[in-house]
Each structure stands twice: as structure tokens, then as C-alpha cells.
Short mmCIF file of C-alpha atoms in Angstrom, two decimals:
data_model
loop_
_atom_site.label_atom_id
_atom_site.label_comp_id
_atom_site.label_asym_id
_atom_site.label_seq_id
_atom_site.Cartn_x
_atom_site.Cartn_y
_atom_site.Cartn_z
CA MET A 1 123.21 70.90 83.05
CA ASN A 2 120.44 69.55 85.13
CA ASP A 3 119.61 72.17 87.67
CA ALA A 4 117.08 70.52 89.37
CA LEU A 5 119.04 67.43 89.91
CA LEU A 6 121.93 69.54 91.12
CA ARG A 7 119.60 71.36 93.66
CA GLY A 8 118.37 68.24 94.86
CA LEU A 9 121.55 66.77 95.74
CA VAL A 10 122.83 69.99 97.69
CA PRO A 11 121.03 68.82 100.93
CA GLN A 12 121.98 65.44 100.61
CA VAL A 13 125.51 66.14 100.37
CA LEU A 14 125.63 68.45 103.28
CA GLY A 15 123.87 65.78 105.11
CA VAL A 16 126.69 63.48 104.39
CA LEU A 17 129.32 65.80 105.54
CA VAL A 18 127.54 66.54 108.70
CA ARG A 19 127.02 63.16 109.44
CA ARG A 20 130.62 62.45 109.12
CA GLY A 21 131.10 65.01 112.13
CA HIS A 22 131.96 68.10 110.29
CA ASP A 23 130.56 71.27 111.84
CA PHE A 24 127.24 72.44 110.10
CA ALA A 25 128.52 76.03 109.26
CA THR A 26 131.91 75.13 107.74
CA ALA A 27 130.44 72.27 105.98
CA GLU A 28 127.62 74.47 104.49
CA ASP A 29 130.41 76.75 103.07
CA ALA A 30 132.07 73.98 101.62
CA VAL A 31 128.96 72.63 99.69
CA GLN A 32 128.06 76.13 98.34
CA GLU A 33 131.57 76.19 96.74
CA ALA A 34 131.22 72.84 95.49
CA LEU A 35 127.84 74.00 93.91
CA LEU A 36 129.45 77.18 92.39
CA GLU A 37 132.15 74.90 91.00
CA ALA A 38 129.44 72.48 89.53
CA HIS A 39 127.70 75.62 87.78
CA ARG A 40 131.03 76.35 86.22
CA THR A 41 131.98 73.08 84.99
CA TRP A 42 129.05 70.68 84.49
CA ASP A 43 128.01 72.24 81.10
CA GLU A 44 131.28 71.23 79.81
CA ARG A 45 131.34 67.61 81.40
CA MET A 46 128.61 66.22 83.68
CA PRO A 47 130.21 63.65 86.05
CA ASP A 48 129.06 60.18 85.92
CA ASP A 49 128.21 60.06 89.82
CA PRO A 50 127.01 63.81 90.46
CA LYS A 51 126.39 63.20 94.13
CA GLY A 52 129.97 61.41 94.57
CA TRP A 53 131.65 64.35 92.69
CA LEU A 54 129.75 66.95 94.86
CA VAL A 55 131.18 65.01 97.93
CA THR A 56 134.41 64.87 96.78
CA VAL A 57 134.74 68.39 95.90
CA ALA A 58 133.04 69.66 99.04
CA THR A 59 135.21 67.57 101.16
CA ARG A 60 138.33 68.88 99.24
CA ARG A 61 137.02 72.58 100.01
CA LEU A 62 136.31 71.69 103.75
CA ILE A 63 139.98 70.72 104.05
CA ASP A 64 141.06 74.07 102.43
CA LEU A 65 138.52 75.94 104.66
CA ARG A 66 139.97 74.47 107.65
CA ARG A 67 143.56 74.88 106.74
CA SER A 68 143.30 78.64 105.76
CA GLU A 69 141.55 78.82 109.21
CA ALA A 70 144.28 77.14 110.95
CA ALA A 71 146.77 79.35 109.18
CA ARG A 72 144.74 82.32 110.16
CA ARG A 73 145.04 81.30 113.91
CA ARG A 74 148.98 80.64 113.53
CA ARG A 75 148.41 77.09 114.51
CA GLU A 76 150.15 75.32 111.50
CA GLU A 77 150.78 72.34 113.84
CA ALA A 78 147.24 71.96 114.23
CA VAL A 79 146.09 68.60 112.98
CA LEU A 80 144.07 68.56 110.00
CA SER A 81 142.36 65.46 110.87
CA GLU A 82 139.84 64.45 108.26
CA PRO A 83 137.26 62.20 109.91
CA PRO A 84 137.40 59.03 108.09
CA PRO A 85 135.42 58.67 104.91
CA GLY A 86 132.51 56.79 106.09
CA PRO A 87 130.05 55.11 103.56
CA VAL A 88 128.02 57.80 101.69
CA GLU A 89 124.71 57.75 103.64
CA GLN A 90 121.74 56.75 101.48
CA ALA A 91 119.30 58.23 103.88
CA ASP A 92 117.87 61.55 102.98
CA ASP A 93 118.81 64.16 105.14
CA THR A 94 116.73 66.87 103.98
CA LEU A 95 114.20 66.83 106.36
CA LEU A 96 116.69 67.15 109.32
CA LEU A 97 118.43 70.03 107.50
CA LEU A 98 115.00 71.85 107.07
CA PHE A 99 114.30 71.75 110.70
CA LEU A 100 117.85 72.76 111.55
CA CYS A 101 117.57 75.83 108.90
CA CYS A 102 114.24 76.81 110.50
CA HIS A 103 115.29 76.75 113.92
CA PRO A 104 112.92 79.07 116.10
CA ALA A 105 116.15 80.97 117.54
CA LEU A 106 116.54 82.37 113.67
CA SER A 107 114.53 85.29 112.78
CA PRO A 108 112.18 84.61 109.46
CA ALA A 109 114.32 86.48 107.15
CA SER A 110 117.61 84.57 108.39
CA ALA A 111 115.65 80.97 108.45
CA ILE A 112 114.54 81.84 104.66
CA ALA A 113 118.00 82.69 103.59
CA LEU A 114 119.66 79.77 105.04
CA THR A 115 116.94 77.42 104.19
CA LEU A 116 117.13 78.70 100.34
CA ARG A 117 120.89 77.88 100.33
CA ALA A 118 121.56 74.69 102.49
CA VAL A 119 118.21 73.01 101.47
CA GLY A 120 117.09 74.74 98.25
CA GLY A 121 120.65 74.66 96.74
CA LEU A 122 120.39 78.07 95.57
CA THR A 123 123.57 80.38 95.42
CA THR A 124 123.93 83.45 97.71
CA ARG A 125 123.85 85.54 94.64
CA GLU A 126 120.34 84.08 93.46
CA ILE A 127 118.91 84.57 97.02
CA ALA A 128 120.34 88.30 97.12
CA GLU A 129 118.71 88.92 93.77
CA ALA A 130 115.22 87.46 95.00
CA PHE A 131 115.45 89.82 97.89
CA LEU A 132 116.85 92.83 96.11
CA VAL A 133 119.76 93.22 98.46
CA PRO A 134 123.48 93.05 97.79
CA GLU A 135 125.00 89.58 97.65
CA ALA A 136 127.53 90.59 100.45
CA THR A 137 124.49 91.50 102.66
CA MET A 138 123.01 88.15 101.96
CA ALA A 139 126.09 86.35 102.62
CA GLN A 140 126.38 87.99 105.88
CA ARG A 141 122.98 87.02 106.94
CA ILE A 142 123.49 83.71 106.16
CA SER A 143 126.65 83.27 108.24
CA ARG A 144 125.15 85.17 111.01
CA ALA A 145 122.26 82.55 110.98
CA LYS A 146 124.86 79.70 111.03
CA ARG A 147 126.77 81.40 113.90
CA THR A 148 123.50 81.41 115.99
CA LEU A 149 122.74 77.91 115.16
CA SER A 150 126.39 76.96 116.14
CA GLY A 151 125.91 74.10 118.91
CA GLU A 152 122.74 73.05 117.80
CA ALA A 153 122.72 69.46 117.17
CA PHE A 154 121.97 68.39 113.79
CA SER A 155 119.34 65.93 114.93
CA THR A 156 117.36 68.44 117.18
CA PRO A 157 113.62 67.98 116.58
CA ALA A 158 112.40 71.15 115.69
CA ASP A 159 108.90 72.60 115.63
CA ILE A 160 107.12 71.59 112.38
CA ALA A 161 104.80 74.77 112.70
CA VAL A 162 107.87 76.99 112.51
CA VAL A 163 109.19 74.99 109.17
CA LEU A 164 105.80 75.32 107.64
CA ARG A 165 105.78 79.00 108.32
CA VAL A 166 109.22 79.66 106.77
CA LEU A 167 107.97 77.70 103.81
CA TYR A 168 104.79 79.64 103.54
CA LEU A 169 106.94 82.87 103.72
CA VAL A 170 109.02 81.63 100.74
CA PHE A 171 106.01 80.75 98.91
CA ASN A 172 104.53 84.24 99.30
CA GLU A 173 107.74 86.05 98.32
CA GLY A 174 107.48 84.15 95.06
CA TYR A 175 104.39 86.24 93.94
CA ALA A 176 106.74 89.01 93.16
CA GLY A 177 108.15 87.07 90.38
CA ARG A 178 112.00 87.59 90.31
CA VAL A 179 113.39 84.04 91.14
CA ASP A 180 110.71 81.80 91.06
CA LEU A 181 110.52 81.28 94.98
CA ALA A 182 106.93 79.92 94.69
CA ALA A 183 108.02 77.18 92.83
CA GLU A 184 111.00 76.66 95.19
CA ALA A 185 108.49 76.57 98.23
CA ILE A 186 106.39 74.16 96.53
CA ARG A 187 109.40 71.70 95.73
CA LEU A 188 110.78 71.98 99.24
CA THR A 189 107.16 71.31 100.75
CA ARG A 190 106.81 68.50 98.62
CA GLN A 191 109.97 67.07 99.75
CA LEU A 192 108.71 67.48 103.33
CA ALA A 193 105.20 66.04 102.64
CA ARG A 194 106.91 62.73 101.49
CA GLU A 195 108.79 62.12 104.68
CA SER A 196 106.19 63.48 107.27
CA ALA A 197 102.66 62.40 107.95
CA GLU A 198 101.66 65.43 109.59
CA PRO A 199 98.42 66.64 107.96
CA GLU A 200 99.33 70.16 108.06
CA VAL A 201 102.46 69.53 105.92
CA ALA A 202 99.93 68.27 103.22
CA GLY A 203 97.59 71.08 103.77
CA LEU A 204 100.34 73.55 103.27
CA LEU A 205 101.26 71.84 99.93
CA ALA A 206 97.63 71.75 98.97
CA LEU A 207 97.34 75.55 99.69
CA MET A 208 100.20 76.30 97.67
CA LEU A 209 99.26 74.42 94.60
CA LEU A 210 95.59 75.82 94.83
CA HIS A 211 97.03 79.25 94.85
CA HIS A 212 100.03 78.65 92.34
CA ALA A 213 97.54 77.19 89.96
CA ARG A 214 96.12 81.01 89.46
CA ARG A 215 99.51 82.44 88.91
CA ASP A 216 98.99 83.40 85.41
CA ALA A 217 95.69 85.11 85.70
CA ARG A 218 96.63 87.31 88.85
CA ARG A 219 98.30 89.98 86.54
CA ASP A 220 97.06 91.55 83.40
CA ARG A 221 99.52 92.19 80.34
CA ASP A 222 100.75 95.37 81.81
CA GLY A 223 101.55 93.59 85.16
CA ALA A 224 98.50 95.05 87.14
CA LEU A 225 96.75 93.26 89.78
CA VAL A 226 93.50 91.25 88.58
CA THR A 227 91.51 90.41 91.67
CA LEU A 228 89.80 86.93 92.04
CA ASP A 229 86.42 87.79 90.51
CA ASP A 230 87.92 89.31 87.54
CA GLN A 231 90.49 86.67 86.57
CA ASP A 232 90.25 84.80 83.37
CA ARG A 233 89.61 81.23 84.71
CA SER A 234 90.40 79.41 81.60
CA ARG A 235 94.37 80.53 82.40
CA TRP A 236 94.18 78.68 85.64
CA HIS A 237 96.25 75.50 85.91
CA THR A 238 93.70 72.61 86.16
CA ASP A 239 96.65 70.14 86.73
CA GLU A 240 97.52 71.78 89.91
CA ILE A 241 94.15 72.16 91.06
CA ALA A 242 93.53 68.55 90.84
CA GLU A 243 96.44 67.55 92.51
CA GLY A 244 96.03 70.15 95.31
CA VAL A 245 92.17 68.95 95.84
CA ARG A 246 93.38 65.35 95.95
CA ILE A 247 96.19 66.05 98.43
CA LEU A 248 93.82 68.13 100.79
CA THR A 249 90.86 65.49 100.45
CA ALA A 250 93.47 62.85 101.83
CA ALA A 251 94.31 65.27 104.68
CA LEU A 252 90.99 66.44 105.50
CA ALA A 253 90.08 62.59 105.82
CA ARG A 254 92.48 62.25 108.91
CA GLU A 255 90.39 64.55 110.67
CA ARG A 256 93.14 66.53 112.18
CA PRO A 257 92.20 70.01 110.82
CA GLY A 258 94.79 72.86 111.20
CA GLU A 259 94.79 76.31 109.57
CA TYR A 260 96.57 75.42 106.40
CA GLN A 261 94.22 72.69 105.57
CA VAL A 262 91.38 75.08 106.23
CA GLN A 263 92.86 77.78 104.31
CA ALA A 264 93.39 75.35 101.51
CA ALA A 265 89.70 74.08 101.76
CA ILE A 266 88.64 77.91 100.91
CA ALA A 267 91.17 78.26 98.05
CA ALA A 268 89.62 74.89 96.53
CA LEU A 269 86.37 76.11 96.76
CA HIS A 270 87.28 79.27 94.80
CA ASP A 271 89.26 77.05 92.37
CA ASP A 272 86.23 74.93 92.11
CA ALA A 273 83.89 77.72 90.84
CA PRO A 274 83.55 77.92 87.01
CA THR A 275 82.62 81.73 87.30
CA ALA A 276 83.00 84.09 90.23
CA ALA A 277 79.28 84.12 90.38
CA GLU A 278 79.12 80.52 91.09
CA THR A 279 81.29 80.53 94.09
CA ASP A 280 80.13 78.66 96.93
CA TRP A 281 80.25 81.34 99.47
CA VAL A 282 77.92 79.49 102.09
CA GLN A 283 80.61 76.90 102.33
CA ILE A 284 83.43 79.18 102.22
CA LEU A 285 81.83 81.19 105.17
CA ALA A 286 81.57 77.83 107.24
CA TRP A 287 85.45 77.31 106.74
CA TYR A 288 86.14 80.86 107.70
CA ASP A 289 84.22 80.42 111.04
CA ASP A 290 86.43 77.34 111.48
CA LEU A 291 89.64 79.18 110.77
CA LEU A 292 88.58 81.98 113.08
CA ALA A 293 87.96 79.58 115.77
CA LEU A 294 91.48 77.90 115.27
CA THR A 295 93.20 81.03 114.94
CA GLY A 296 91.64 84.07 116.34
CA ASN A 297 93.57 85.91 113.88
CA PRO A 298 91.80 89.52 113.03
CA LEU A 299 92.85 89.15 109.39
CA VAL A 300 90.85 86.06 109.25
CA ALA A 301 87.97 87.97 110.70
CA LEU A 302 88.41 90.61 108.17
CA ASN A 303 88.65 88.02 105.13
CA ARG A 304 85.43 86.33 107.04
CA ALA A 305 83.68 89.78 106.46
CA VAL A 306 83.93 89.54 102.82
CA ALA A 307 82.30 85.93 102.66
CA VAL A 308 79.71 87.13 105.31
CA GLY A 309 78.84 90.19 102.80
CA GLU A 310 78.59 87.57 99.97
CA VAL A 311 76.11 85.29 101.96
CA ASP A 312 74.08 87.87 104.05
CA GLY A 313 74.56 90.94 101.87
CA PRO A 314 76.88 93.76 102.24
CA PRO A 315 75.38 95.69 105.31
CA ALA A 316 75.90 92.26 107.39
CA GLY A 317 79.40 92.19 106.00
CA LEU A 318 79.98 95.77 107.09
CA ARG A 319 78.64 94.72 110.66
CA ALA A 320 81.31 91.80 110.61
CA LEU A 321 83.95 94.60 110.60
CA ASP A 322 82.70 95.97 113.68
CA GLY A 323 85.42 95.93 116.49
CA LEU A 324 88.22 95.06 114.14
CA ASP A 325 89.50 98.63 114.19
CA ALA A 326 90.94 98.04 117.37
CA ALA A 327 92.78 94.98 116.36
CA LEU A 328 93.87 96.10 112.88
CA GLY A 329 94.06 99.63 113.59
CA GLU A 330 95.84 101.47 110.45
CA HIS A 331 96.11 98.26 108.40
CA HIS A 332 95.30 99.05 104.77
CA ARG A 333 93.41 95.91 104.39
CA LEU A 334 90.84 96.93 106.79
CA ASP A 335 90.16 99.93 104.54
CA ALA A 336 90.27 97.72 101.24
CA VAL A 337 87.69 95.42 102.80
CA ARG A 338 85.44 98.25 104.14
CA ALA A 339 85.65 99.97 100.69
CA HIS A 340 84.78 96.80 98.64
CA LEU A 341 81.70 96.30 100.97
CA LEU A 342 80.78 99.89 100.87
CA GLU A 343 80.61 99.83 97.17
CA ARG A 344 78.63 96.90 96.93
CA ALA A 345 76.24 98.51 99.48
CA GLY A 346 75.83 101.34 96.74
CA ARG A 347 77.43 103.92 99.16
CA HIS A 348 80.16 104.91 96.64
CA ASP A 349 81.20 108.16 98.20
CA GLU A 350 82.37 106.41 101.49
CA ALA A 351 83.80 103.67 99.47
CA ARG A 352 85.75 105.86 97.47
CA ALA A 353 87.26 107.51 100.76
CA SER A 354 88.01 103.93 102.08
CA TYR A 355 89.71 102.88 98.81
CA LEU A 356 91.96 106.11 98.82
CA ARG A 357 92.79 105.69 102.59
CA ALA A 358 93.76 102.05 101.81
CA ALA A 359 95.94 103.20 98.72
CA ARG A 360 97.85 105.61 100.93
CA ARG A 361 98.37 102.94 103.62
CA THR A 362 99.59 99.99 101.48
CA THR A 363 103.21 99.12 101.13
CA SER A 364 102.66 97.38 97.79
CA THR A 365 102.65 99.32 94.68
CA ALA A 366 100.57 96.85 92.70
CA GLU A 367 98.08 96.95 95.54
CA ARG A 368 98.13 100.89 95.65
CA ASP A 369 97.61 101.32 91.77
CA HIS A 370 94.55 98.66 91.99
CA LEU A 371 93.07 100.62 95.13
CA THR A 372 93.70 103.89 93.54
CA LYS A 373 91.99 102.87 90.06
CA LYS A 374 89.15 101.42 92.16
CA ALA A 375 88.72 104.98 93.85
CA ALA A 376 88.85 106.63 90.36
CA GLN A 377 85.98 104.53 89.03
CA LEU A 378 83.74 105.45 91.64
CA ARG A 379 84.32 109.02 91.15
CA SER A 380 81.76 109.08 88.24
CA ARG A 381 79.38 106.68 89.72
CA PRO A 382 76.28 108.09 91.62
CA GLU A 383 75.33 107.10 95.17
CA VAL A 384 72.71 104.16 95.11
CA ARG A 385 70.31 104.58 97.90
CA MET B 1 111.71 91.98 105.48
CA PRO B 2 110.66 95.69 104.74
CA LYS B 3 113.16 98.30 103.21
CA TYR B 4 113.48 101.55 104.58
CA LEU B 5 115.33 104.73 103.24
CA LEU B 6 116.95 106.86 105.81
CA LEU B 7 116.90 110.40 104.26
CA LYS B 8 119.67 112.67 105.54
CA HIS B 9 119.39 116.30 104.87
CA TYR B 10 121.60 119.45 104.56
CA ARG B 11 120.60 120.77 107.98
CA GLY B 12 116.93 120.80 108.86
CA GLY B 13 114.13 118.77 109.81
CA PRO B 14 111.20 119.63 111.90
CA ASP B 15 113.02 121.42 114.64
CA PRO B 16 116.66 121.54 114.04
CA LEU B 17 118.84 121.51 117.34
CA ASP B 18 121.71 123.91 117.69
CA THR B 19 124.12 120.81 118.09
CA ASP B 20 123.88 120.36 114.11
CA VAL B 21 126.38 122.76 113.46
CA PRO B 22 127.34 123.43 109.56
CA PHE B 23 130.23 121.40 108.36
CA ASP B 24 132.31 124.31 107.54
CA GLN B 25 132.63 125.24 111.28
CA TRP B 26 134.08 121.67 111.97
CA THR B 27 137.86 120.99 112.55
CA PRO B 28 139.23 118.52 110.07
CA GLU B 29 139.63 116.09 113.03
CA GLU B 30 136.06 116.58 113.76
CA PHE B 31 135.06 115.81 110.08
CA ASP B 32 137.11 112.70 110.11
CA ALA B 33 135.81 111.27 113.22
CA HIS B 34 132.20 112.06 111.66
CA MET B 35 133.06 110.16 108.60
CA ALA B 36 134.64 107.27 110.30
CA PHE B 37 131.41 107.00 112.31
CA GLN B 38 129.34 106.74 109.19
CA HIS B 39 131.60 104.24 107.60
CA ASP B 40 131.11 102.16 110.62
CA ILE B 41 127.53 102.11 110.63
CA ALA B 42 127.73 100.92 106.88
CA ARG B 43 130.23 98.41 108.04
CA VAL B 44 128.08 97.01 110.97
CA LEU B 45 125.10 96.97 108.94
CA GLN B 46 126.65 95.11 106.60
CA GLU B 47 127.63 92.46 109.11
CA ASN B 48 124.05 92.15 110.35
CA GLY B 49 122.86 91.53 106.86
CA GLU B 50 120.84 94.67 106.83
CA PHE B 51 122.60 96.91 104.28
CA VAL B 52 121.30 97.81 100.99
CA ASP B 53 122.80 100.81 99.95
CA ALA B 54 124.37 104.20 101.17
CA GLN B 55 124.99 107.26 99.02
CA ALA B 56 125.53 110.97 99.42
CA LEU B 57 124.43 113.69 96.90
CA THR B 58 125.87 116.98 96.05
CA GLN B 59 124.61 120.16 97.63
CA ASP B 60 123.90 121.91 94.48
CA GLY B 61 121.31 120.51 91.86
CA ALA B 62 118.82 121.73 89.59
CA TRP B 63 115.07 121.55 89.23
CA VAL B 64 114.00 120.23 85.62
CA ARG B 65 110.89 119.87 84.01
CA TYR B 66 109.13 119.11 80.67
CA GLY B 67 109.14 122.46 78.40
CA GLY B 68 106.68 121.14 75.80
CA PRO B 69 106.90 119.34 72.69
CA ASP B 70 109.40 121.68 70.60
CA ALA B 71 111.12 123.25 73.77
CA ALA B 72 114.41 122.33 75.60
CA PRO B 73 113.95 121.01 79.23
CA VAL B 74 113.27 123.85 81.60
CA VAL B 75 116.02 124.18 83.99
CA THR B 76 116.25 126.09 87.22
CA ASP B 77 119.85 126.23 88.98
CA GLY B 78 120.33 125.72 92.53
CA PRO B 79 120.72 126.54 95.49
CA PHE B 80 117.28 125.36 96.15
CA ALA B 81 114.87 127.92 97.71
CA GLU B 82 114.35 125.85 100.95
CA ALA B 83 117.58 124.77 102.19
CA LYS B 84 116.33 122.31 104.89
CA GLU B 85 114.53 120.29 102.26
CA VAL B 86 117.68 119.31 100.36
CA VAL B 87 118.38 115.67 100.56
CA ALA B 88 122.19 115.17 101.30
CA GLY B 89 122.27 111.40 100.84
CA TRP B 90 120.85 108.18 102.36
CA PHE B 91 121.16 104.75 103.78
CA MET B 92 118.91 102.03 102.55
CA ILE B 93 118.32 99.18 104.98
CA ASP B 94 116.43 95.73 104.78
CA VAL B 95 115.53 95.09 108.43
CA GLU B 96 112.75 93.03 110.44
CA SER B 97 110.57 96.14 111.68
CA GLN B 98 109.88 99.60 111.62
CA GLU B 99 111.37 99.70 115.26
CA ARG B 100 114.73 98.38 113.98
CA ALA B 101 114.55 101.20 111.18
CA TYR B 102 114.11 103.86 113.98
CA GLU B 103 116.90 102.35 115.80
CA VAL B 104 119.39 102.76 113.14
CA ALA B 105 118.27 106.24 112.12
CA ALA B 106 118.60 107.40 115.67
CA TRP B 107 122.08 105.74 115.68
CA VAL B 108 123.10 107.76 112.52
CA SER B 109 121.79 110.96 114.11
CA SER B 110 124.05 110.30 116.95
CA ALA B 111 127.22 110.85 114.67
CA PRO B 112 129.59 112.91 116.44
CA GLY B 113 130.09 116.61 115.12
CA LYS B 114 131.46 119.66 116.52
CA ASP B 115 133.27 119.11 119.84
CA GLY B 116 132.59 115.65 119.31
CA LYS B 117 129.03 115.81 120.42
CA PRO B 118 126.33 114.08 118.86
CA ILE B 119 124.63 116.15 115.79
CA HIS B 120 121.21 115.22 116.55
CA GLU B 121 120.24 115.60 112.86
CA TRP B 122 116.75 114.72 112.00
CA LEU B 123 116.41 111.76 109.47
CA GLN B 124 113.17 111.07 107.43
CA VAL B 125 112.46 107.52 107.59
CA ARG B 126 110.61 106.27 104.59
CA GLN B 127 109.28 102.65 103.90
CA VAL B 128 110.41 101.31 100.16
CA MET B 129 107.05 100.02 98.68
CA GLU B 130 107.23 96.40 96.98
CA ASP B 131 105.55 95.19 94.00
CA GLY B 132 104.27 92.32 95.37
CA PRO B 133 101.49 91.74 97.85
CA ALA B 134 102.00 93.79 101.02
CA GLU B 135 103.26 91.99 104.02
CA PRO B 136 100.29 90.71 106.23
#
């Protein structure tokens, strides 16, 4: 069975049903059941018209669902009026569905779950496994999200920034490497980019590709984290880098910069360097200046300090951290960056203390292990003054 | 979303209140009301899409450690020396924020006990680490 084909059809079929006038929440349940039915039967026999098959099965399930709903309410006399079957819409409704599922009224977690099911064509079980929660919990999260959306028009134009943020969150979940959510986020962003001329959509797609290109080098054979400067660059996927750079270049040419385009530009400069030592930090620092001006985000200021340390030396990098304590407080990344800069400055005792503090504060086991090992390496190294 | 473990203990915590009366001094009805409250929490958490797991542990257990290459495991039977450190069970939840985790913990702690009054038990709230990158 062609899984990619099936998953691509899910939002189209849902679009058909919603356009016929069915309520989104019930239609989405019906499409999910048709999807499960397809998983069960298509291996045996693939229908000649997969989309038509899904529409038919989902419509049948929709009638069943409404009938049992009617029975539950003891309204047997309720008219089970099936809206007249209109022509199957050829227009791709994926974009409208994406906007609906990423509605600002939903929490990020709810928007992610609903997007993966209604637009991504994943089953509830697959989504539950990806987020390590029971299937029943994920099913409830999705139906609550749909209740929140009830009454929202299918065609309500939403804020594209919210859609992009949800897609980026899905992408970042993918790094844990359970279900391939990173690949899923790229697929959905690609679809969005085909239908939207907004340069930030292209910027996000480029950013994802430029990071995804390094996925095989990011962990060693034992699953331990490998930082950018230690990665085996021959394992980076050059085709994805080339595509990311091409998409980014076209987006930047439109001269409407945004944070995803700038982050992609930084990623591209890293991907471009044959060795870590050949990284163009001067340009990277210039992009960080732009990104900081655009976002005012203290985490950006933190990453900028690393670039400052590369361009003007570790003491300058450490000075760039001044004032970030107030904004970032107990954040482990502040300690991790400070440790890195202290180590490069030869102040190994202080670096070690900072690594240990970062290790204690992070919520990631992979990062904790990495930071703990960094601290252990410094124990035997003398201070450089 | 971060996951949190809400650890319940057999009496104890930093400063146990006298409302936390041991089970053996409760009436059967008080016990049933307490358990119904706990089950209701699990049900609401599930309906919210926040529930991951809930388990109870036996009061007795053993300490076990490696005894050496040719020796049996070293086992010391319970009861544990410090009764206040004995974990009784947990809720694991997947929630938006630490604030929400604290809210659920306080709710669990409000379960009725002796005379139907909230037991005010202490819960230990611990974040579960993830393998992927830490949330920004």
C-alpha cells in the first residue's frame, strides 16, 4: 500500500466532506475511520480510484455516526438528511484545513495533534506513540480540540504565523526519532509553500531542509549528541542542502525578511562550510544581529554571543552574555553557552562548574549526558591563563 | 508538552499536616470517597488529554543491590527505615506547563480523608526528561 498517497488524500477527502456541508468534527472522525479501513484493506486490494473510495467509505461512516448520535438522543425520527452528493471538488483544501487546525484558539499541543491527524493523515495511535502518551489520551486531546473549533468557519483566514509555528514545533519533535515527525513537517510545509507566496513559508521550508540535512551526523553510533563542530560533514545530505539554499535564495530575493528566512540563512552558512574551522562567522554574526533586531528574543541574543565569541574572541562573547541573566534566569542554555565560552577562554574551572550547572538544569537526557561529559573532560585539564 | 510525575508518599513530605491521618483510622465510607475522588481525577485528566499513567505501589518492598561476581543479590527486607520517603504511587501527566502540573498536584492533595476533610498530603512533582533537545 502506498502510505504517502493515502496520507496525501486524507485532507482532500476531508475537504470534500466539509464543503458538502458536514460538520468538521464529525467529518474528521469519519475520515479517520475510512483511513483505518484503508490501512486494513488496501494491502489486499488497492481500489482503482483511491480518493473516490475514501470519500464513499467516509460518507458511509458519517451516516453511521450521525445515526448512532441520533439514536443516542432518542430522536429516531430525526431526518438523516444526507446533503446531496455534489461534484467531488478538485481544489486542494489542504491549505484551508491547515489554517483551521492551527487556529489560535487551540493550545500548541492540541493544534499539533489535530494537524497531524486531519492534514497529515496519521492515525491517533501513531500520534500517541510519537508523543509517548496513551492512545485514549491523544484521542481526547483531538476531540477537545475539535470541540474548541466548533462553530469556526472552514474558510476563516487564520494567522499564517501560527501555522508556521505549529509546523516548526512538529519538526522539532521529530529530532527524538520515534515516528518521523520531522519528515512529516517538511511534507506539510512543502504543501503549504506550493500554495502560499509568503516568503516566510519558503524560509521555514528552507530552514527545515538545512537542519534535516544534518540528521545522520547529529548522533553517534551510541545515540550520544554530536555538536556541530564535531559532526562528520560527509554524512550531511547535500541534496537537501542544495534544495534548501535554492529555496532560501529565491525567498530572500523578495526582500521581505523574517525570522525563518534569517535562521535559514544562518543554517545555510553552517552547511556551506567544508570544515567547522572554515565557518563564515562574520556573516553569521551579521545575520544574528538582524535576527535579534527582528525578534528581541533573549535566546537569540544567547546564540549571538557564541558568534561574537568566534569573531571577536571568547572574552567578547562572555561580555555579550551580560544582562541575559535577568531575561533567561535559570535557563540551562545560558549556563551551557557560558561554559563553552569559558572553556575557549581557558578558564576551565569556571567552565566545568557552568557545564555541571547546565547539566543539572536541562530537561533532555541527551543534553545532560553531553554536558556531563564536557565537565568530566575539563577535570583533568589545567587552567590556561 | 512536558511530562510530570506526581509522586504520592505513605505519609510525609517536608512538613506533614495532622489532617493527613493514616488509612487505618478512616471509616470504609471515607476510604471509598477518597478512592472515588482519585478515580475521578484520572477520568478528568484523560478527558483533558493530559493523562499518561497512574499506579499504586505496595507499602512493603526491599532494597536490592549487586553482591559481587559470585554472590547472590544483597536483599534487605522492608519496612524501609524512613517511612516518610516511601513512594505510594503516582500520576504521570502530559501538560502545557509547570503551573498546570502544580495545579493538578494540589487537586490530588485535596482528596477527602478523615471526616471528609482534604488530606493536604504533600506530593513531589518531578519533570520527566526527554531524549530529544530540551524545549526552548
